[in-house]
Structures are given as structure tokens and as C-alpha cells.
Amino acid sequence: MRPLHIAVFAALLPLAAPAQETPPFGPLPAAEVVLADQLYLKRPIVVFADSPNDPSYTRQMELLARSYPELEERDVILVTDTDPEARSEWRQKLRPRGFSLVIMDKDLRPVIRKPLPWDVREITHAIDKLPLRRQEILERNPAGR
């Protein structure tokens, strides 16, 4: 009987190990995200404002929060920058004025800039039209279904 107990215990031991949790999807401050580290890994969406109290910024963040799973599915990393005085590398590269929504592709090339909040449906449609995204979709489903 003992060998059976040992075999069952050994088989169940990997299940007892704590699972590695991925951090929840959500906005990250620009100071915590290195631009170069995102190259070909993530598709940055950067939301700029001169203050976190900017009504356009608040509205954009509300719109984005409604559809985090859709953005996560498209390998998006959501970066926010509401401190122009900090001169983050994101701000230095993209040079926003006031509120700005910038959608970048995985090659870190800015492809869309918007001066007003944009709905997630419009954002995801724009992302799905990008060449790298189309290639990802074809690789995941070669039959096109």
C-alpha cells in the first residue's frame, strides 16, 4: 500500500506548487515602462495629459477600462503620462501637446495620434488593420476563420 501512496503523492505534488500569476492588465505610468523593452513584444497605447484631472484624460481612461480584455488580446500595453515636467522617454519620443492618445505598433512606430478621447471599438478596429496585427491573426488561424 505504501508505494501507491507515494505514487499518488508524487503525482499530485506539482499541483500543490503555487501558480505564477500574471499581473492584471491595466495602465502603467510612463516612468515604470522602458520604451525599448516593448519592441516587437507589446503594442503601446500611450495616453498623455498635462494633469491627471484633465477631463479628456479621465474620459479616455474610463473608455479604456471598459474593454481591457480586448486590448490585452491584441498585446497592448497601456502607458499613461500625466506629468510633463518629468520629461519621460515616452514624452520625449512622441512630443505630445496637452491631451493626446497615441497608438503604436509593435515596431514602436506611432501609427495613430488623436487629440480627443477615442472609443475602444475604434481603437481595436484601427489595431486590427495594422500589417503586423494582420500577420498575427493569419499565424493564429491560417485558414482565415
PDB file of C-alpha atoms in Angstrom:
ATOM      1  CA  MET A   1       0.000   0.000   0.000  1.00  0.00           C
ATOM      2  CA  ARG A   2       2.840   2.405   0.741  1.00  0.00           C
ATOM      3  CA  PRO A   3       4.171   2.528  -2.831  1.00  0.00           C
ATOM      4  CA  LEU A   4       0.688   3.507  -4.007  1.00  0.00           C
ATOM      5  CA  HIS A   5       0.530   6.400  -1.511  1.00  0.00           C
ATOM      6  CA  ILE A   6       3.947   7.604  -2.590  1.00  0.00           C
ATOM      7  CA  ALA A   7       2.987   7.418  -6.267  1.00  0.00           C
ATOM      8  CA  VAL A   8      -0.243   9.375  -5.683  1.00  0.00           C
ATOM      9  CA  PHE A   9       1.577  11.975  -3.572  1.00  0.00           C
ATOM     10  CA  ALA A  10       4.283  12.361  -6.232  1.00  0.00           C
ATOM     11  CA  ALA A  11       1.650  12.762  -8.946  1.00  0.00           C
ATOM     12  CA  LEU A  12      -0.231  15.483  -7.015  1.00  0.00           C
ATOM     13  CA  LEU A  13       2.842  17.406  -5.816  1.00  0.00           C
ATOM     14  CA  PRO A  14       3.146  19.635  -8.928  1.00  0.00           C
ATOM     15  CA  LEU A  15      -0.457  20.738  -8.428  1.00  0.00           C
ATOM     16  CA  ALA A  16       0.382  21.989  -4.934  1.00  0.00           C
ATOM     17  CA  ALA A  17       3.053  24.380  -6.213  1.00  0.00           C
ATOM     18  CA  PRO A  18       1.839  27.970  -6.362  1.00  0.00           C
ATOM     19  CA  ALA A  19       0.922  29.039  -9.872  1.00  0.00           C
ATOM     20  CA  GLN A  20       2.732  32.020 -11.325  1.00  0.00           C
ATOM     21  CA  GLU A  21       0.230  34.799 -11.600  1.00  0.00           C
ATOM     22  CA  THR A  22       0.442  37.276 -14.416  1.00  0.00           C
ATOM     23  CA  PRO A  23      -0.090  40.844 -13.306  1.00  0.00           C
ATOM     24  CA  PRO A  24      -3.561  42.167 -14.072  1.00  0.00           C
ATOM     25  CA  PHE A  25      -3.914  44.236 -17.218  1.00  0.00           C
ATOM     26  CA  GLY A  26      -4.137  47.949 -16.592  1.00  0.00           C
ATOM     27  CA  PRO A  27      -2.462  51.280 -17.123  1.00  0.00           C
ATOM     28  CA  LEU A  28       1.181  51.701 -16.194  1.00  0.00           C
ATOM     29  CA  PRO A  29       2.890  55.033 -15.502  1.00  0.00           C
ATOM     30  CA  ALA A  30       5.391  56.041 -18.186  1.00  0.00           C
ATOM     31  CA  ALA A  31       8.200  56.172 -15.612  1.00  0.00           C
ATOM     32  CA  GLU A  32       7.786  52.413 -14.978  1.00  0.00           C
ATOM     33  CA  VAL A  33       7.853  51.279 -18.621  1.00  0.00           C
ATOM     34  CA  VAL A  34      11.024  51.234 -20.705  1.00  0.00           C
ATOM     35  CA  LEU A  35      10.219  52.039 -24.320  1.00  0.00           C
ATOM     36  CA  ALA A  36      12.909  49.811 -25.855  1.00  0.00           C
ATOM     37  CA  ASP A  37      11.760  46.781 -23.840  1.00  0.00           C
ATOM     38  CA  GLN A  38       8.445  46.756 -25.730  1.00  0.00           C
ATOM     39  CA  LEU A  39       9.971  46.307 -29.196  1.00  0.00           C
ATOM     40  CA  TYR A  40       8.077  43.517 -31.018  1.00  0.00           C
ATOM     41  CA  LEU A  41       6.558  42.321 -27.722  1.00  0.00           C
ATOM     42  CA  LYS A  42       3.782  44.781 -26.986  1.00  0.00           C
ATOM     43  CA  ARG A  43       1.719  47.325 -28.877  1.00  0.00           C
ATOM     44  CA  PRO A  44       1.847  50.533 -26.790  1.00  0.00           C
ATOM     45  CA  ILE A  45      -1.164  52.771 -26.392  1.00  0.00           C
ATOM     46  CA  VAL A  46       0.038  55.931 -24.703  1.00  0.00           C
ATOM     47  CA  VAL A  47      -2.332  58.412 -23.090  1.00  0.00           C
ATOM     48  CA  PHE A  48      -0.797  61.818 -22.406  1.00  0.00           C
ATOM     49  CA  ALA A  49      -2.227  64.744 -20.458  1.00  0.00           C
ATOM     50  CA  ASP A  50      -0.847  67.749 -18.641  1.00  0.00           C
ATOM     51  CA  SER A  51      -2.694  66.692 -15.473  1.00  0.00           C
ATOM     52  CA  PRO A  52      -4.492  63.581 -14.223  1.00  0.00           C
ATOM     53  CA  ASN A  53      -7.513  65.868 -13.735  1.00  0.00           C
ATOM     54  CA  ASP A  54      -7.784  66.666 -17.448  1.00  0.00           C
ATOM     55  CA  PRO A  55     -11.391  65.791 -18.457  1.00  0.00           C
ATOM     56  CA  SER A  56     -10.222  64.243 -21.742  1.00  0.00           C
ATOM     57  CA  TYR A  57      -7.733  62.058 -19.880  1.00  0.00           C
ATOM     58  CA  THR A  58     -10.380  60.970 -17.368  1.00  0.00           C
ATOM     59  CA  ARG A  59     -12.840  60.137 -20.156  1.00  0.00           C
ATOM     60  CA  GLN A  60     -10.226  58.199 -22.148  1.00  0.00           C
ATOM     61  CA  MET A  61      -9.247  56.119 -19.124  1.00  0.00           C
ATOM     62  CA  GLU A  62     -12.916  55.316 -18.462  1.00  0.00           C
ATOM     63  CA  LEU A  63     -13.388  54.204 -22.064  1.00  0.00           C
ATOM     64  CA  LEU A  64     -10.276  52.020 -21.965  1.00  0.00           C
ATOM     65  CA  ALA A  65     -11.189  50.420 -18.623  1.00  0.00           C
ATOM     66  CA  ARG A  66     -14.401  49.028 -20.102  1.00  0.00           C
ATOM     67  CA  SER A  67     -12.540  46.770 -22.533  1.00  0.00           C
ATOM     68  CA  TYR A  68      -9.249  45.636 -21.006  1.00  0.00           C
ATOM     69  CA  PRO A  69      -9.669  42.026 -22.279  1.00  0.00           C
ATOM     70  CA  GLU A  70      -9.990  43.221 -25.900  1.00  0.00           C
ATOM     71  CA  LEU A  71      -6.824  45.282 -25.560  1.00  0.00           C
ATOM     72  CA  GLU A  72      -4.921  42.501 -23.809  1.00  0.00           C
ATOM     73  CA  GLU A  73      -5.867  40.116 -26.640  1.00  0.00           C
ATOM     74  CA  ARG A  74      -4.100  42.481 -29.064  1.00  0.00           C
ATOM     75  CA  ASP A  75      -0.867  42.530 -26.997  1.00  0.00           C
ATOM     76  CA  VAL A  76      -1.457  46.114 -25.897  1.00  0.00           C
ATOM     77  CA  ILE A  77       0.445  47.757 -23.083  1.00  0.00           C
ATOM     78  CA  LEU A  78      -1.350  50.802 -21.748  1.00  0.00           C
ATOM     79  CA  VAL A  79       1.035  53.604 -20.760  1.00  0.00           C
ATOM     80  CA  THR A  80      -0.049  56.849 -19.113  1.00  0.00           C
ATOM     81  CA  ASP A  81       1.889  60.086 -18.704  1.00  0.00           C
ATOM     82  CA  THR A  82       0.281  62.989 -16.882  1.00  0.00           C
ATOM     83  CA  ASP A  83       3.425  64.816 -15.758  1.00  0.00           C
ATOM     84  CA  PRO A  84       5.008  66.987 -18.460  1.00  0.00           C
ATOM     85  CA  GLU A  85       7.713  68.139 -16.040  1.00  0.00           C
ATOM     86  CA  ALA A  86       9.063  64.581 -15.654  1.00  0.00           C
ATOM     87  CA  ARG A  87      10.133  64.507 -19.328  1.00  0.00           C
ATOM     88  CA  SER A  88       9.715  60.734 -19.675  1.00  0.00           C
ATOM     89  CA  GLU A  89      11.296  58.966 -22.626  1.00  0.00           C
ATOM     90  CA  TRP A  90       7.769  58.415 -23.994  1.00  0.00           C
ATOM     91  CA  ARG A  91       7.104  62.162 -23.919  1.00  0.00           C
ATOM     92  CA  GLN A  92      10.489  62.941 -25.476  1.00  0.00           C
ATOM     93  CA  LYS A  93       9.932  60.489 -28.337  1.00  0.00           C
ATOM     94  CA  LEU A  94       6.269  61.289 -29.084  1.00  0.00           C
ATOM     95  CA  ARG A  95       6.191  65.014 -28.182  1.00  0.00           C
ATOM     96  CA  PRO A  96       2.517  65.415 -27.232  1.00  0.00           C
ATOM     97  CA  ARG A  97       0.802  68.756 -26.628  1.00  0.00           C
ATOM     98  CA  GLY A  98      -1.849  68.617 -23.930  1.00  0.00           C
ATOM     99  CA  PHE A  99      -4.097  65.565 -24.159  1.00  0.00           C
ATOM    100  CA  SER A 100      -3.014  63.030 -26.744  1.00  0.00           C
ATOM    101  CA  LEU A 101      -3.799  59.396 -27.484  1.00  0.00           C
ATOM    102  CA  VAL A 102      -1.005  57.671 -29.400  1.00  0.00           C
ATOM    103  CA  ILE A 103      -1.340  54.140 -30.773  1.00  0.00           C
ATOM    104  CA  MET A 104       1.947  52.485 -31.677  1.00  0.00           C
ATOM    105  CA  ASP A 105       2.641  49.244 -33.492  1.00  0.00           C
ATOM    106  CA  LYS A 106       4.988  46.557 -32.176  1.00  0.00           C
ATOM    107  CA  ASP A 107       7.871  48.122 -34.093  1.00  0.00           C
ATOM    108  CA  LEU A 108       7.326  51.173 -31.813  1.00  0.00           C
ATOM    109  CA  ARG A 109       6.290  53.358 -34.718  1.00  0.00           C
ATOM    110  CA  PRO A 110       3.438  55.742 -33.873  1.00  0.00           C
ATOM    111  CA  VAL A 111       0.608  54.972 -36.292  1.00  0.00           C
ATOM    112  CA  ILE A 112      -2.326  56.997 -34.928  1.00  0.00           C
ATOM    113  CA  ARG A 113      -2.475  60.206 -32.898  1.00  0.00           C
ATOM    114  CA  LYS A 114      -5.747  61.576 -31.568  1.00  0.00           C
ATOM    115  CA  PRO A 115      -6.290  64.904 -29.771  1.00  0.00           C
ATOM    116  CA  LEU A 116      -9.599  63.702 -28.268  1.00  0.00           C
ATOM    117  CA  PRO A 117     -10.687  60.518 -26.446  1.00  0.00           C
ATOM    118  CA  TRP A 118     -11.371  57.547 -28.672  1.00  0.00           C
ATOM    119  CA  ASP A 119     -13.674  54.585 -28.037  1.00  0.00           C
ATOM    120  CA  VAL A 120     -12.077  51.141 -27.632  1.00  0.00           C
ATOM    121  CA  ARG A 121     -14.093  49.806 -30.561  1.00  0.00           C
ATOM    122  CA  GLU A 122     -12.403  52.360 -32.826  1.00  0.00           C
ATOM    123  CA  ILE A 123      -9.001  51.616 -31.273  1.00  0.00           C
ATOM    124  CA  THR A 124      -9.310  47.854 -31.781  1.00  0.00           C
ATOM    125  CA  HIS A 125     -10.511  48.290 -35.378  1.00  0.00           C
ATOM    126  CA  ALA A 126      -7.512  50.516 -36.079  1.00  0.00           C
ATOM    127  CA  ILE A 127      -5.136  47.988 -34.483  1.00  0.00           C
ATOM    128  CA  ASP A 128      -6.675  45.115 -36.459  1.00  0.00           C
ATOM    129  CA  LYS A 129      -5.875  46.957 -39.710  1.00  0.00           C
ATOM    130  CA  LEU A 130      -2.149  47.219 -38.922  1.00  0.00           C
ATOM    131  CA  PRO A 131       0.105  44.940 -41.022  1.00  0.00           C
ATOM    132  CA  LEU A 132       1.769  43.288 -38.015  1.00  0.00           C
ATOM    133  CA  ARG A 133      -1.627  42.572 -36.427  1.00  0.00           C
ATOM    134  CA  ARG A 134      -2.958  41.078 -39.671  1.00  0.00           C
ATOM    135  CA  GLN A 135       0.095  38.827 -39.794  1.00  0.00           C
ATOM    136  CA  GLU A 136      -0.532  37.731 -36.177  1.00  0.00           C
ATOM    137  CA  ILE A 137      -4.156  36.902 -36.993  1.00  0.00           C
ATOM    138  CA  LEU A 138      -3.088  34.805 -40.006  1.00  0.00           C
ATOM    139  CA  GLU A 139      -0.469  32.963 -37.952  1.00  0.00           C
ATOM    140  CA  ARG A 140      -3.018  32.118 -35.261  1.00  0.00           C
ATOM    141  CA  ASN A 141      -5.620  30.992 -37.774  1.00  0.00           C
ATOM    142  CA  PRO A 142      -4.092  30.114 -41.167  1.00  0.00           C
ATOM    143  CA  ALA A 143      -7.465  29.134 -42.653  1.00  0.00           C
ATOM    144  CA  GLY A 144      -8.697  32.688 -42.127  1.00  0.00           C
ATOM    145  CA  ARG A 145     -11.616  31.628 -39.957  1.00  0.00           C
TER     146      ARG A 145
END
